[in-house]
Coordinates of C-alpha atoms in Angstrom, one line a residue:
V26 CA -71.5 19.9 77.6
T27 CA -71.0 24.2 79.3
Y28 CA -67.3 25.0 80.0
D29 CA -67.6 25.1 83.5
E30 CA -69.1 21.0 83.4
A31 CA -66.6 20.2 81.2
V32 CA -63.4 21.8 83.1
S33 CA -66.0 20.4 85.8
T34 CA -65.7 16.5 84.4
M35 CA -61.7 16.7 83.4
E36 CA -60.4 18.0 86.7
R37 CA -62.4 15.1 88.7
G38 CA -60.3 12.6 86.2
L39 CA -56.3 14.7 86.7
A40 CA -57.0 14.9 89.9
R41 CA -56.2 11.6 89.9
F42 CA -52.9 12.1 88.7
L43 CA -51.8 16.0 90.1
P44 CA -53.1 18.3 92.6
A45 CA -55.9 19.8 92.8
Q46 CA -55.6 23.2 91.4
Q47 CA -53.1 21.4 88.8
A48 CA -56.4 19.0 87.9
H49 CA -58.1 22.3 87.9
H50 CA -56.3 24.5 85.9
F51 CA -55.3 21.5 82.9
A52 CA -58.8 21.4 82.9
E53 CA -59.1 24.6 81.6
I54 CA -56.4 24.6 79.6
F55 CA -58.6 21.8 77.8
A56 CA -61.5 23.6 77.7
G57 CA -60.4 26.6 77.2
N58 CA -58.7 25.6 74.2
S59 CA -61.6 24.0 72.4
L60 CA -64.3 26.7 73.6
D61 CA -61.6 28.9 71.6
G62 CA -62.5 27.0 68.5
V63 CA -59.3 24.9 68.5
Y64 CA -61.2 22.1 68.5
S65 CA -58.0 20.1 67.7
H66 CA -55.8 20.4 70.2
G67 CA -58.7 20.5 73.2
M68 CA -60.7 18.5 75.2
N69 CA -60.0 15.5 72.2
R70 CA -56.3 15.5 73.6
F71 CA -57.9 14.5 77.0
P72 CA -58.2 11.4 76.5
R73 CA -54.8 10.8 75.4
Y74 CA -53.2 12.3 77.9
I75 CA -55.4 11.2 80.3
S76 CA -54.1 7.6 79.0
D77 CA -50.4 8.8 79.0
M78 CA -50.1 9.6 82.5
E79 CA -51.0 6.3 82.7
A80 CA -47.9 4.7 81.1
G81 CA -45.9 6.9 82.7
L82 CA -44.5 8.9 79.3
C83 CA -45.6 12.0 81.0
D84 CA -44.8 12.6 84.7
A85 CA -47.5 13.6 86.3
S86 CA -45.3 14.4 89.6
V87 CA -43.4 17.4 87.3
L88 CA -45.3 20.4 88.0
Q89 CA -41.8 22.5 86.4
A90 CA -39.0 22.5 85.2
E91 CA -35.5 22.2 85.6
R92 CA -32.8 24.7 84.5
V93 CA -30.1 23.8 83.2
S94 CA -28.1 27.0 82.3
G95 CA -27.9 30.5 81.2
L96 CA -26.8 33.9 80.3
G97 CA -28.2 36.7 79.9
G98 CA -31.0 36.3 78.5
L99 CA -31.0 33.2 76.7
E100 CA -31.4 29.7 79.0
V101 CA -32.5 26.2 78.5
W102 CA -34.2 23.9 80.9
D103 CA -35.9 19.9 80.9
A104 CA -39.5 19.3 81.9
H105 CA -37.9 15.5 82.9
F106 CA -41.6 14.6 80.5
G107 CA -43.5 16.5 83.1
V108 CA -47.1 18.3 82.6
G109 CA -47.3 19.7 79.3
P110 CA -49.1 23.1 79.0
L111 CA -47.6 22.9 82.1
I112 CA -44.5 23.6 82.5
A113 CA -44.6 25.6 78.9
E114 CA -46.8 28.2 80.6
Q115 CA -43.4 28.2 82.8
A116 CA -41.3 28.7 80.0
A117 CA -43.5 31.0 78.3
Q118 CA -43.8 33.8 81.5
R119 CA -39.4 32.9 82.4
A120 CA -39.3 33.8 78.6
V121 CA -41.3 37.0 79.2
D122 CA -39.5 38.1 82.4
L123 CA -35.3 37.5 81.0
A124 CA -36.7 39.6 77.8
K125 CA -37.8 42.6 80.4
E126 CA -34.2 42.3 81.8
H127 CA -32.9 42.0 78.9
G128 CA -34.7 43.4 75.8
I129 CA -34.5 40.1 74.0
A130 CA -35.1 36.0 75.1
C131 CA -34.5 32.8 74.4
V132 CA -36.4 30.1 76.9
A133 CA -35.4 26.1 75.2
L134 CA -37.8 24.1 77.0
R135 CA -36.2 20.1 76.1
N136 CA -37.8 16.9 77.1
N137 CA -41.5 18.2 77.8
S138 CA -44.9 15.9 77.0
H139 CA -47.5 17.2 74.4
W140 CA -47.9 21.8 75.7
L141 CA -51.4 21.5 73.4
R142 CA -52.0 24.5 71.9
A143 CA -48.9 27.3 70.9
G144 CA -51.0 29.7 70.7
R145 CA -52.1 29.7 73.9
F146 CA -48.5 30.5 75.2
G147 CA -47.3 32.9 71.9
L148 CA -50.3 35.1 73.3
M149 CA -49.9 35.2 76.6
M150 CA -46.1 36.8 76.0
A151 CA -47.9 39.3 73.7
D152 CA -50.7 40.1 75.8
Q153 CA -48.2 41.3 78.5
G154 CA -46.2 43.9 75.4
M155 CA -44.0 41.4 74.2
M156 CA -43.8 39.3 70.6
G157 CA -43.8 35.8 70.7
L158 CA -42.4 33.0 68.9
C159 CA -43.6 29.4 70.2
M160 CA -42.0 26.6 67.9
T161 CA -41.4 22.8 68.8
N162 CA -40.7 19.6 67.2
T163 CA -42.9 16.4 67.3
C164 CA -42.8 12.8 66.1
L165 CA -42.5 11.5 62.3
N166 CA -45.8 12.2 61.1
L167 CA -45.2 13.5 58.1
V168 CA -44.5 11.8 54.3
A169 CA -43.0 12.7 51.0
Y170 CA -44.3 13.2 48.1
G171 CA -43.9 9.2 47.1
A172 CA -42.7 8.3 50.0
K173 CA -44.0 5.4 52.1
V174 CA -43.3 6.1 55.0
P175 CA -42.9 9.2 57.2
S176 CA -39.6 11.3 57.6
T177 CA -41.0 14.6 59.0
G178 CA -42.4 16.1 61.5
N179 CA -45.5 18.1 61.4
N180 CA -43.7 20.9 63.8
P181 CA -45.7 23.8 65.3
I182 CA -45.7 27.3 65.3
C183 CA -46.9 30.4 67.1
F184 CA -46.2 34.2 66.2
A185 CA -47.7 36.4 68.2
V186 CA -48.0 40.8 68.3
P187 CA -48.9 42.6 71.3
R188 CA -51.3 45.4 69.8
K189 CA -54.1 47.8 71.0
G190 CA -57.4 46.1 70.7
G191 CA -55.9 42.4 71.2
S192 CA -52.4 40.4 70.3
L193 CA -52.4 39.4 67.2
V194 CA -52.2 35.5 67.3
M195 CA -50.5 33.2 64.4
D196 CA -51.0 29.3 65.4
M197 CA -50.1 27.2 62.5
A198 CA -49.5 23.6 61.6
V199 CA -45.7 23.5 59.1
S200 CA -48.8 21.4 57.0
Q201 CA -52.7 21.8 55.1
Y202 CA -53.7 21.3 58.8
A203 CA -52.5 19.9 62.1
Y204 CA -51.9 16.3 62.4
G205 CA -55.0 16.5 66.0
K206 CA -56.9 17.9 63.2
L207 CA -56.6 14.3 61.2
E208 CA -57.2 12.8 64.4

């Protein structure tokens, strides 16, 4: 399956929920993550996202977050469980804009649906000349040694640094590997 075929196919599925431009861009994110070799957070997540939209766990009508509060370079936004990667891109761009204005910024985004790959947003920041630190929470999916039930999440973390010749990005799980790789 070529990249263009993957985008086209997923775009048709997403068009049931999203306007054409957003459906196309979201399909590019899924396919782009897989194309970049991040199979754990690429096209394999597409069926789950469709299920989440059908079930109302992801509100496809919400394409922008709402600013809840802020002071200087610090802001809090609420995504209202909208389309995670599209909203996270906006939050990352907002952080870049605030950092350009204030020298440093922190944008907190709450109530977002799955944002797929943290490295995408860190790279976005670094490619604009900013250092980026991206983190999110997740469900309880890690079992401590000797325990029988999960007690903590495998929260991702991403560090991104701009540099000549290409930005440096470290995007990792806090366990041996990401939950998406188990799936």
